[in-house]
Structures are given as structure tokens and as C-alpha cells.
Coordinates of C-alpha atoms in Angstrom, one line a residue:
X372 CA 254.5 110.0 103.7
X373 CA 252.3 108.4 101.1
X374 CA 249.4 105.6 101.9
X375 CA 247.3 103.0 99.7
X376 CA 245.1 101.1 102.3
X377 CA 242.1 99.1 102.6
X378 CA 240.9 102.2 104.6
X379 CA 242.3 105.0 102.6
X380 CA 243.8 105.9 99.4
X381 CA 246.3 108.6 100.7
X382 CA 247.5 109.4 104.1
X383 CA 244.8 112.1 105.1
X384 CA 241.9 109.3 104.4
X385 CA 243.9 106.7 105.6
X386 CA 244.2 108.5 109.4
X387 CA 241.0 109.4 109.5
X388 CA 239.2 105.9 108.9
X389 CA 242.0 104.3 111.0
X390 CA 241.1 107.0 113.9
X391 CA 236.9 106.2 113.3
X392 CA 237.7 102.5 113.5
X393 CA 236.5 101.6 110.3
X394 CA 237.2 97.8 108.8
X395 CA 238.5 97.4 105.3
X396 CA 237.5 93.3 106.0
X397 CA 234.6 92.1 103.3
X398 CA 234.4 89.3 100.6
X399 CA 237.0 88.6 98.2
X400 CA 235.9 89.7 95.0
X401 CA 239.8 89.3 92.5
X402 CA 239.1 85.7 92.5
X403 CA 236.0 82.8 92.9
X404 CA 236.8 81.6 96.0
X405 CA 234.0 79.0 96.4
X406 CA 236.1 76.2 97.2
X407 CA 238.3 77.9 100.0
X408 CA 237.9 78.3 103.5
X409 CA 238.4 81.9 104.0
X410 CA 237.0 84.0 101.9
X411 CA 237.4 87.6 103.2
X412 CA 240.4 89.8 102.7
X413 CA 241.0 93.6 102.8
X414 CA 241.2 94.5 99.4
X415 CA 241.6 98.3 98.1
X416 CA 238.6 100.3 97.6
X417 CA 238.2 102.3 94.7
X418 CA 242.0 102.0 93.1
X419 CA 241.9 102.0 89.6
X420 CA 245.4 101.5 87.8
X421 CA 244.1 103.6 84.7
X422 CA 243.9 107.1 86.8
X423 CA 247.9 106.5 87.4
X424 CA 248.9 104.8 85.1
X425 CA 249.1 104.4 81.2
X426 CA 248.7 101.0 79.1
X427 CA 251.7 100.4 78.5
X428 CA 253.0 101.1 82.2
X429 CA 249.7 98.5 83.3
X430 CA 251.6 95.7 81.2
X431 CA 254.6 96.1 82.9
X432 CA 254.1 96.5 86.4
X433 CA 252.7 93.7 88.6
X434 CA 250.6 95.6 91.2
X435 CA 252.9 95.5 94.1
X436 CA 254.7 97.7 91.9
X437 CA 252.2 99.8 91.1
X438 CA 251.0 100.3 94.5
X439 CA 253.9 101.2 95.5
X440 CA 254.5 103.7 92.9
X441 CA 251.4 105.3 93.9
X442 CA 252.0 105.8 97.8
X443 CA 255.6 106.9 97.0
X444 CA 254.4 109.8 94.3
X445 CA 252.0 110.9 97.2
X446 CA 255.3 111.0 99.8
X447 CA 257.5 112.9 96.9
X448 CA 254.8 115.8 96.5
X449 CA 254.4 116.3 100.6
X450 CA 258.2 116.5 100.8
X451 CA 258.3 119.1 98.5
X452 CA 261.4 117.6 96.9
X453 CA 262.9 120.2 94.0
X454 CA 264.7 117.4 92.3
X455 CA 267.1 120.3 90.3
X456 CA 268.1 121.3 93.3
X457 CA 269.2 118.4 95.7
X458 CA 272.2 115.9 94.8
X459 CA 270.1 112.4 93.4
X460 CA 273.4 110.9 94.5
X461 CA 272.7 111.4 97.5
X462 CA 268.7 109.9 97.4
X463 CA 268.5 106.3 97.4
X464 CA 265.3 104.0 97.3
X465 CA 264.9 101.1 100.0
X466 CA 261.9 99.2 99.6
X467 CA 260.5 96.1 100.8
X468 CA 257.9 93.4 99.5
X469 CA 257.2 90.0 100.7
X470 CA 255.8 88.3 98.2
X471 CA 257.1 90.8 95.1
X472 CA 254.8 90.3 91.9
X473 CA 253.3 86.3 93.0
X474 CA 249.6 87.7 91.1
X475 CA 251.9 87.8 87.6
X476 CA 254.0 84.4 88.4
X477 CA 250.9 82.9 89.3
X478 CA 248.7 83.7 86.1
X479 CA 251.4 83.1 83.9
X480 CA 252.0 79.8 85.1
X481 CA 248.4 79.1 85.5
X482 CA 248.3 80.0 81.5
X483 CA 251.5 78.0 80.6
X484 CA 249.7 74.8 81.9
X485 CA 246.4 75.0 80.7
X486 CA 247.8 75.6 77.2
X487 CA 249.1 73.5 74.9
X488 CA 252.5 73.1 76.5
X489 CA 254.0 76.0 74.2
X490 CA 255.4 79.3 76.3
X491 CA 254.2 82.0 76.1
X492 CA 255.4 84.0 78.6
X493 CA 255.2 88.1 78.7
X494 CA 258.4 89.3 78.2
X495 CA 257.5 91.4 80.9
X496 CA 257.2 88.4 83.2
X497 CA 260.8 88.4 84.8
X498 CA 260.5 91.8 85.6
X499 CA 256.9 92.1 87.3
X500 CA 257.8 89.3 89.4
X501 CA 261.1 90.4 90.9
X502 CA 260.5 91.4 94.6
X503 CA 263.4 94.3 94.4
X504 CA 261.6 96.1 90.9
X505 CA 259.7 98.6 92.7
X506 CA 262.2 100.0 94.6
X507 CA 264.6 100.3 91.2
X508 CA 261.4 101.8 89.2
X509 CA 261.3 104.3 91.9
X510 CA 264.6 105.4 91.4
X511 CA 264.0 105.2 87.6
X512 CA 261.6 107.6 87.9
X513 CA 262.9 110.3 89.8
X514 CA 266.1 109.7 89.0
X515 CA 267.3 108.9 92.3
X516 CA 270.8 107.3 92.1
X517 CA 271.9 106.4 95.8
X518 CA 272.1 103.3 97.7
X519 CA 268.9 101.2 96.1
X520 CA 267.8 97.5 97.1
X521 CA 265.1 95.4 98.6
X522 CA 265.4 93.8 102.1
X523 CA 263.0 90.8 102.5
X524 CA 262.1 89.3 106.0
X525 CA 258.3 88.3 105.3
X526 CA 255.8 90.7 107.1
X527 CA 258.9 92.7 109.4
X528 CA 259.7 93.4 105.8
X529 CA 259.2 97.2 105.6
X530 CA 260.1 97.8 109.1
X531 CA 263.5 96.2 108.0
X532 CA 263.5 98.6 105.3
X533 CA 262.9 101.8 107.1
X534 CA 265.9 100.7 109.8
X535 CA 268.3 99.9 106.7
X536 CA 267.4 103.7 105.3
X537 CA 267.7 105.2 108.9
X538 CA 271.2 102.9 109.0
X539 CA 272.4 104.5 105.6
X540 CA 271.9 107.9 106.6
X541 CA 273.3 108.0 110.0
X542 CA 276.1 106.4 108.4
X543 CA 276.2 109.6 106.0
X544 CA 275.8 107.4 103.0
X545 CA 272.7 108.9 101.9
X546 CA 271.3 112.6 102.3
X547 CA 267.6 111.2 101.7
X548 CA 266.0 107.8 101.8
X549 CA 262.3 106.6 100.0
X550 CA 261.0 103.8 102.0
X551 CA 258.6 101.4 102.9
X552 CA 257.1 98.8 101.5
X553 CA 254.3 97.1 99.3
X554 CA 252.4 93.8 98.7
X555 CA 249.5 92.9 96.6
X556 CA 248.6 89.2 98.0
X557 CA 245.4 88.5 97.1
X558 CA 245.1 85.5 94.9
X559 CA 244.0 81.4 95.0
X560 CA 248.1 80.8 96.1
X561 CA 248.4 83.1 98.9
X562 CA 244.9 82.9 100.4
X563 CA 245.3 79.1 99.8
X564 CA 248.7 79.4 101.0
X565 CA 248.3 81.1 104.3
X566 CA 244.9 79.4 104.9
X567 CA 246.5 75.7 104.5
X568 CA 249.1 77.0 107.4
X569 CA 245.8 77.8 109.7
X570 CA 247.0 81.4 109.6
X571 CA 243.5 82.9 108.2
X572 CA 240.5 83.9 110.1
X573 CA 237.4 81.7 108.8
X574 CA 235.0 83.9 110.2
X575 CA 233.1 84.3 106.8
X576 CA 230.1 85.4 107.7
X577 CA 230.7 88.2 109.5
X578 CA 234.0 89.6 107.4
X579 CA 234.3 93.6 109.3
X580 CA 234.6 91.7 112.5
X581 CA 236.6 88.9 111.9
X582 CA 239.7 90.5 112.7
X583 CA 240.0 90.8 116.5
X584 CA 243.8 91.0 117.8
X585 CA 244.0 90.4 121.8
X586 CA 240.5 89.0 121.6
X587 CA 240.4 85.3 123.6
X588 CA 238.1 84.2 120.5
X589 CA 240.5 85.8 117.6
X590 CA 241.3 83.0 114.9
X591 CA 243.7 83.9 112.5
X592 CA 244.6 87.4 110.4
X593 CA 242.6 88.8 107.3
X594 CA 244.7 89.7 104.3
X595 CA 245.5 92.9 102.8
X596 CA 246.9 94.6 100.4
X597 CA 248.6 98.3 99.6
X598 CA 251.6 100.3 100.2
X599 CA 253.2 102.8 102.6
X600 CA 255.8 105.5 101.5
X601 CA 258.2 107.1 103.7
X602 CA 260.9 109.9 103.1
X603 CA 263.6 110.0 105.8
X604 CA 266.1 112.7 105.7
X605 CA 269.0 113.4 107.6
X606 CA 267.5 116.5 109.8
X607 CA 270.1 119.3 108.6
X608 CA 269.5 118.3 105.2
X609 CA 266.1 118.7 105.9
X610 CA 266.2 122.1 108.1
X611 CA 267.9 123.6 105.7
X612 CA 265.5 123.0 102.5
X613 CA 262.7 124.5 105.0
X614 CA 260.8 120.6 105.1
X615 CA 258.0 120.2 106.9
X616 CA 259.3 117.2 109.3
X617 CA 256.7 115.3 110.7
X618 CA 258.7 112.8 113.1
X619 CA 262.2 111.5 114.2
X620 CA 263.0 107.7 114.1
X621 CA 265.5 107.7 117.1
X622 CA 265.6 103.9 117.5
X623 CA 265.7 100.4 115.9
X624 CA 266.0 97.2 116.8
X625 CA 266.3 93.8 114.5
X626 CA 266.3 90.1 115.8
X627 CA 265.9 86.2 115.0
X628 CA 263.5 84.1 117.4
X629 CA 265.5 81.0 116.3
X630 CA 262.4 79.2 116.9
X631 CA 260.2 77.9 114.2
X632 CA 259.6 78.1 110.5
X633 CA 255.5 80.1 111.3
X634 CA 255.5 80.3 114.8
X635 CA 256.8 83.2 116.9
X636 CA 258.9 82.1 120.1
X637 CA 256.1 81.4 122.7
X638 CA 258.1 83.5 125.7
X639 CA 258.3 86.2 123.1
X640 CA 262.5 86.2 123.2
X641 CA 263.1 87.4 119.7
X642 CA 260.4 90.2 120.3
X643 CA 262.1 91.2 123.5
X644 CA 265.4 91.3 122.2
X645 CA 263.9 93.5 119.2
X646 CA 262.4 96.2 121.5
X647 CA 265.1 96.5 123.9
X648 CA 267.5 97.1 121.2
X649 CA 265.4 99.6 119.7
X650 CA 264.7 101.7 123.2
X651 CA 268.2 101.1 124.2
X652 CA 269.4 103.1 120.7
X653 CA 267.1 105.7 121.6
X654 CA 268.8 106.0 125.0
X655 CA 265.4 106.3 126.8
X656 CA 264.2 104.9 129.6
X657 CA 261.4 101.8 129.0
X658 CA 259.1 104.5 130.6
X659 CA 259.4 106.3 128.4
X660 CA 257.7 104.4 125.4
X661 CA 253.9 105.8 126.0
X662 CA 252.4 104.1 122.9
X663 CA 252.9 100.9 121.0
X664 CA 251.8 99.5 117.3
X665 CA 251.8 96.1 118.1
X666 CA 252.3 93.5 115.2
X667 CA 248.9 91.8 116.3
X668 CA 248.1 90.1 113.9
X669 CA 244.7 88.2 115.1
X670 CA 246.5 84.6 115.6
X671 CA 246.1 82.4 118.4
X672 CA 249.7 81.9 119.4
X673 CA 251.3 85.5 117.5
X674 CA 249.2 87.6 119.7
X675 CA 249.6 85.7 122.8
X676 CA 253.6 85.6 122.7
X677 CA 253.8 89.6 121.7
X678 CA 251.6 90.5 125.1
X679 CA 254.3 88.1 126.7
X680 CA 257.1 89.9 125.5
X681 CA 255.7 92.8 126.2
X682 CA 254.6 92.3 129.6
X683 CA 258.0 90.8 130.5
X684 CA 259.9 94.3 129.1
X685 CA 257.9 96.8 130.1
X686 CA 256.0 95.6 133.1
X687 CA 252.3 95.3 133.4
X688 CA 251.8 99.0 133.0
X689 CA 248.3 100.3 132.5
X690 CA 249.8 103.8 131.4
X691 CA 251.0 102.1 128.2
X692 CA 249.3 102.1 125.4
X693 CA 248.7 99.4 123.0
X694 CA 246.8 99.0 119.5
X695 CA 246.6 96.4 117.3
X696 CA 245.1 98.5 113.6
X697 CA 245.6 95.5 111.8
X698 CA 242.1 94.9 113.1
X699 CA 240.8 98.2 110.7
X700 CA 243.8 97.4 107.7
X701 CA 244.3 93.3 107.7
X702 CA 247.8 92.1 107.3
X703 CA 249.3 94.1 104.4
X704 CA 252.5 91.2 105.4
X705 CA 255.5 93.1 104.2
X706 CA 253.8 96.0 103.6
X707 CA 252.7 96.0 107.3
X708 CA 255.3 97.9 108.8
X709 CA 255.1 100.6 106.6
X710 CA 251.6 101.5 107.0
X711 CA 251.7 101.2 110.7
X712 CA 255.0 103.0 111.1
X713 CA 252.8 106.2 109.2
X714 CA 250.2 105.5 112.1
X715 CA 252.4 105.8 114.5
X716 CA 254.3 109.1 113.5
X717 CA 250.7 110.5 112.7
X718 CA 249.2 109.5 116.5
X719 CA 252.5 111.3 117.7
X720 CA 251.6 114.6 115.7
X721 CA 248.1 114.5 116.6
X722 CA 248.5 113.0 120.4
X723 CA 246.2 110.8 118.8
X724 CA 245.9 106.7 119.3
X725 CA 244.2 104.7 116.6
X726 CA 241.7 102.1 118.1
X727 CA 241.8 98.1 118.0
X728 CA 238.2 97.5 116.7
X729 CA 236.3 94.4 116.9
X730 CA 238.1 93.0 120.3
X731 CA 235.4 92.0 123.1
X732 CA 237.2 89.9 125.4
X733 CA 240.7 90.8 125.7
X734 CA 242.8 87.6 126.4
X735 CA 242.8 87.2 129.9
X736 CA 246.3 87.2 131.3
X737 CA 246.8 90.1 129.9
X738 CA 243.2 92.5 130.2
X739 CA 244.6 94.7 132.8
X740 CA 248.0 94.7 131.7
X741 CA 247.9 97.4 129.4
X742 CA 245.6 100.4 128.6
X743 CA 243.7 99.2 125.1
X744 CA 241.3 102.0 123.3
X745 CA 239.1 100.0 121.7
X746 CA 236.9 100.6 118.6
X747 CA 237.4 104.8 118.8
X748 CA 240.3 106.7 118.9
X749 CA 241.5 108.4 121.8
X750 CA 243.4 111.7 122.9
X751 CA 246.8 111.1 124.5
X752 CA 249.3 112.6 124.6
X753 CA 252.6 110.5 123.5
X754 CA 256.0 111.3 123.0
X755 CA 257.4 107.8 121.9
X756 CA 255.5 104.7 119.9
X757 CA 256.8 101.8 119.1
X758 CA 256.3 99.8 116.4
X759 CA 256.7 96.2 115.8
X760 CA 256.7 93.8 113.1
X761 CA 257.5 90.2 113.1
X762 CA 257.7 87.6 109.7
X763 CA 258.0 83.6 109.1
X764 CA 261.0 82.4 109.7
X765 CA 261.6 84.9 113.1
X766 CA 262.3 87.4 111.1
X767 CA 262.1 90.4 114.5
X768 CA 262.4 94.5 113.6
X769 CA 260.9 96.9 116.2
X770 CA 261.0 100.3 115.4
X771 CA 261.0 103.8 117.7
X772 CA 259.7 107.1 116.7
X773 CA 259.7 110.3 118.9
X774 CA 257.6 113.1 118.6
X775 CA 258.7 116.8 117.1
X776 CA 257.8 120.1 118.9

């Protein structure tokens, strides 16, 4: 696995700030936003293009690219990969991306009309802004020549692209898979974007807080930005190179609300149907799920509908466990489910469950529906997580990982 966070720039940091609860929340500072009403994100600390990457390669990569370049060069080198000895036929590249390079499209055009009406474009334009150029410079790179393409279905991006690569190899049309996803969102259009949709938390003045899934005050998500890598691998293939295998994906499980262009169904029916598909592949029982990543966003009507679905599937049970970390990362949108799909394989290894942070009042149908750590991690042992991702346009992908003795 490979990580590029708000709260982390590998995996190892990345778990350990998710597990003390930290916020990645604080004042913009990529662009003057004076004149907007949010002005908080989750940018990346410390990240620094130049200690990756050369000149030239700086030109022409947009940073989604980049980022994602990053977190999968971390996954490669904890796989242990001997690229002379496996069959790059055989490895293919899935990755996902919301928004793809909108920083580049949006400077350029920026520059193009407060010029003189002449273009000027980079000829590097094009491809910085193409939302399936990460995953085919990742293949560039290592040479990987197996299935390659970018699925796109908003912020249950990445979680669509890690059930296509589980898909591809259980179909034996891939040995190995390099997945996940990557987004770099944080310009005037986006924050502008989202904010004009009432989808951003306002709460300005108090930025490491202002993301607060479940909480009957939350009001609205807080951007972020970054990547997650994963390498799936068909588990022979794997046994027999000696890897190191760190979880099992047994389960996934895609669906549409059919509801609204930003608004998720308000019974939860595209989030059911999601879930159920995903525990149903597993060929558990709903008992059997022990931990969920829930999409939790920090919106009014998002959080509200997933604690519905929930509740409806799985019963008011106060052994299941329930965490919303987008109150640590922000919404990384399609990057999302990548991140927190590495969260949850990590709290199964480490029995293990990252915090919600900042929630207070947890909304109150639901406070004793579910067992919620809040603001510290805690020690339990789980054997399945969930995780689930839902995008605009009710785009649903829930995702089911089991743990490996």
C-alpha cells in the first residue's frame, strides 16, 4: 500500500495520525480565498514535488498525477515486486480520479482570458488534464502492460477502482493489479464549486474541528487532497513469490440511488443495495461485519441517510463499529475510497479502529445505534470492515475486506 494524506506522507505516518486523531483541517493557503465562504481545506503537509520529481516531469504532470505517482512508488517498494521476474502482461494499472488535472484546465484557461486573446496553451495541457493519465504513467513507468483504464463515479471513485481490479483478477485476466485513486481539488473552481452546492463546512474559524460526521451540528465536508495506492494480487501468485499479504478483499458491491443529481437517497436504498451485495459476495453473515468505514462525509442529509441504511441492514447493533476518518483526512472525493480502504485493511492487522474526531452530539436517532470511538483509537478486535463510498450522481461502491491470520 502507498499513502499521500493530509495526515501522513506514507502509510506508516498516515496510520499513526489517523489512530491519534489528528485533523489535517486549517486555512487554505494554494489560493486567496478572501472572497469565498469556506476557506479551510485539508491540504498536504510538507509535499514538495522537487524531492520526487525532476523539472521536466513537474511540467508535465498535473498534481493528481503526481500524487498519485508518489503513493503508488511507496506500494511498489512494500510489494517487493522483482519486475525481471513476473510477467508485466499480466500487471495492469486501474486508477481512479474525480476531477483528473481541473488545477491545469483551470490556470490555463484563467491565462487564455486574461491575455490578449492569442493561445497559448502548454503543449502539455491535454495531457495533465486527462482524468485516465495517471493510471497510463503508471504503467509507463514500470512497464506494466495489462488491463489499464480509469473508472470515474465522483467520490465512490477509487472504491470503483479497486472492485474493477478485484473483478479482473478473479476473472484471471490479470495476475497483479495497482489501484486506487487520486485527486488534487484545491482551487477557486472546486472550493467555489462545491461551496455554491452548500456541500462545504463554513466553520472558518475553527478549521481542525469543522469536520464532525454524525454530529447533529455537522455542516458540510472539508476538502482534501492526496492519493492512496493499492497492490492486489491473486493469492497464489502472491504465496508463491513469498509476499507479505496484508488483507483479502472477499466482497464488493456497486449500485445507483436513482435519486438526485447531489443528494443521496434519503432511506439510504442505493447504499443498502451496495452493502448487501458486497456481504452477500463474501458469503458472510451481516453479523459478521464487525467494523465499518463509513463514507461520512460531515453533510446534513449524506450522513443522515448512510446511518439509515445502515441501521435498516444491519440492525441497531451496538457491537458494530462505525467511524467516519474523514473527520481527521477531509474528503479526498475520488481519492476517498482509496485512503480509507488502506484504513481499513490496517485496523484489521492491528485490531485497531481509527477514531471519528471532533463529533460531540451524535445525531440522535441514531446515538445508541452503533458503537462510535470517538476522538482516540480503540483496540478491537475485527475480522471484517466495510468500507463505503458514495459520489454525485448516486454513484454507490461498498467494499469488504477480511482479516489474514
Amino acid at each position: 500500500m502507498g499513502a499521500l494524506t493530509p495526515i501522513g506522507n506514507n502509510v506508516d505516518e498516515f496510520w499513526e495520525n489517523a489512530c491519534k486523531g489528528i485533523s489535517g483541517a486549517d486555512e487554505i493557503t494554494s489560493f486567496d480565498t478572501e472572497k469565498f465562504k469556506t476557506k479551510i481545506a485539508c491540504e498536504l503537509r510538507g509535499y514538495d514535488p522537487t524531492d520526487h520529481f525532476d523539472r521536466k516531469q513537474i511540467k508535465t504532470y498535473d498534481k493528481f498525477t503526481q500524487y498519485a505517482l508518489v503513493a503508488t512508488e511507496e506500494a511498489v517498494k512494500q510489494s517487493n515486486l522483482d519486475l525481471d521476474q513476473i510477467d508485466l502482461d499480466r500487471v495492469g494499472v486501474i486508477w481512479g480520479s474525480g476531477n483528473g488535472g481541473i488545477l491545469t484546465f483551470e490556470q490555463q484557461m484563467k491565462e487564455y482570458y486574461e491575455g490578449d486573446g492569442t493561445p497559448r496553451f502548454s503543449p502539455f495541457f491535454i495531457p495533465r488534464i486527462l482524468v485516465d493519465i495517471a493510471a497510463g504513467i503508471i504503467s509507463m513507468k514500470y512497464g506494466f502492460r495489462g488491463v489499464n483504464y480509469c473508472p470515474v463515479s465522483a467520490c465512490a471513485t477509487s472504491t470503483t477502482a479497486i472492485i474493477d481490479a478485484f473483478n479482473y483478477i478473479r476473472w484471471n485476466k490479470a495476475d497483479i493489479i495497482v489501484t486506487g485513486g487520486s485527486e488534487a481539488p484545491i482551487g477557486p473552481a472546486t472550493i467555489g464549486g462545491f461551496g455554491a452546492a452548500k456541500a462545504l463546512s463554513t466553520n472558518n474559524d475553527n478549521p481542525k474541528n469543522a469536520s464532525r460526521p454524525f454530529d447533529a451540528d455537522r455542516d458540510g465536508f472539508v476538502m482534501g487532497e492526496g492519493a492512496g495506492a493499492l497492490i492486489l494480487e491473486e493469492y497464489e501468485h502472491a504465496v508463491n513469490r513469498g509476499a507479505t499479504i496484508y488483507g483479502e478483499i472477499v466482497g464488493g458491491g456497486m449500485a445507483g440511488d436513482a435519486y438526485h443529481l447531489t443528494g443521496t437517497h434519503p432511506e439510504g436504498r442505493g447504499a443498502i443495495r451496495g452493502m448487501s451485495l458486497a456481504v452477500e459476495e463474501a458469503g458472510i453473515n451481516l453479523d459478521d461485519v464487525d467494523y465499518i468505514n463509513m463514507h461520512a462525509t460531515s453533510t446534513p442529509q449524506g450522513d443522515f441517510s448512510e446511518l439509515k441504511a445502515v441501521s435498516k441492514l444491519f440492525g441497531d447493533r451496538k457491537s458494530l463499529v462505525v467511524s467516519g476518518t474523514k473527520s481527521m483526512t477531509g474528503h479526498l472525493l475520488g481519492a476517498a475510497g482509496a485512503i480509507e480502504a488502506i484504513l481499513s485493511v490496517k485496523a484489521l492487522q492491528n485490531g485497531i479502529v481509527p477514531p471519528t474526531i471532533n463529533t460531540k452530539n451524535i445525531q440522535e436517532e441514531f446515538k445508541d445505534s452503533f458503537y462510535y470511538p470517538l476522538e482516540k483509537s480503540e483496540q478491537i478486535d475485527i475480522n471484517y470492515a466495510l468500507s463505503n463510498t458514495f459520489g454525485f450522481g448516486g454513484h454507490i461502491a461498498s467494499i469488504l475486506f477480511a482479516k489474514v491470520n
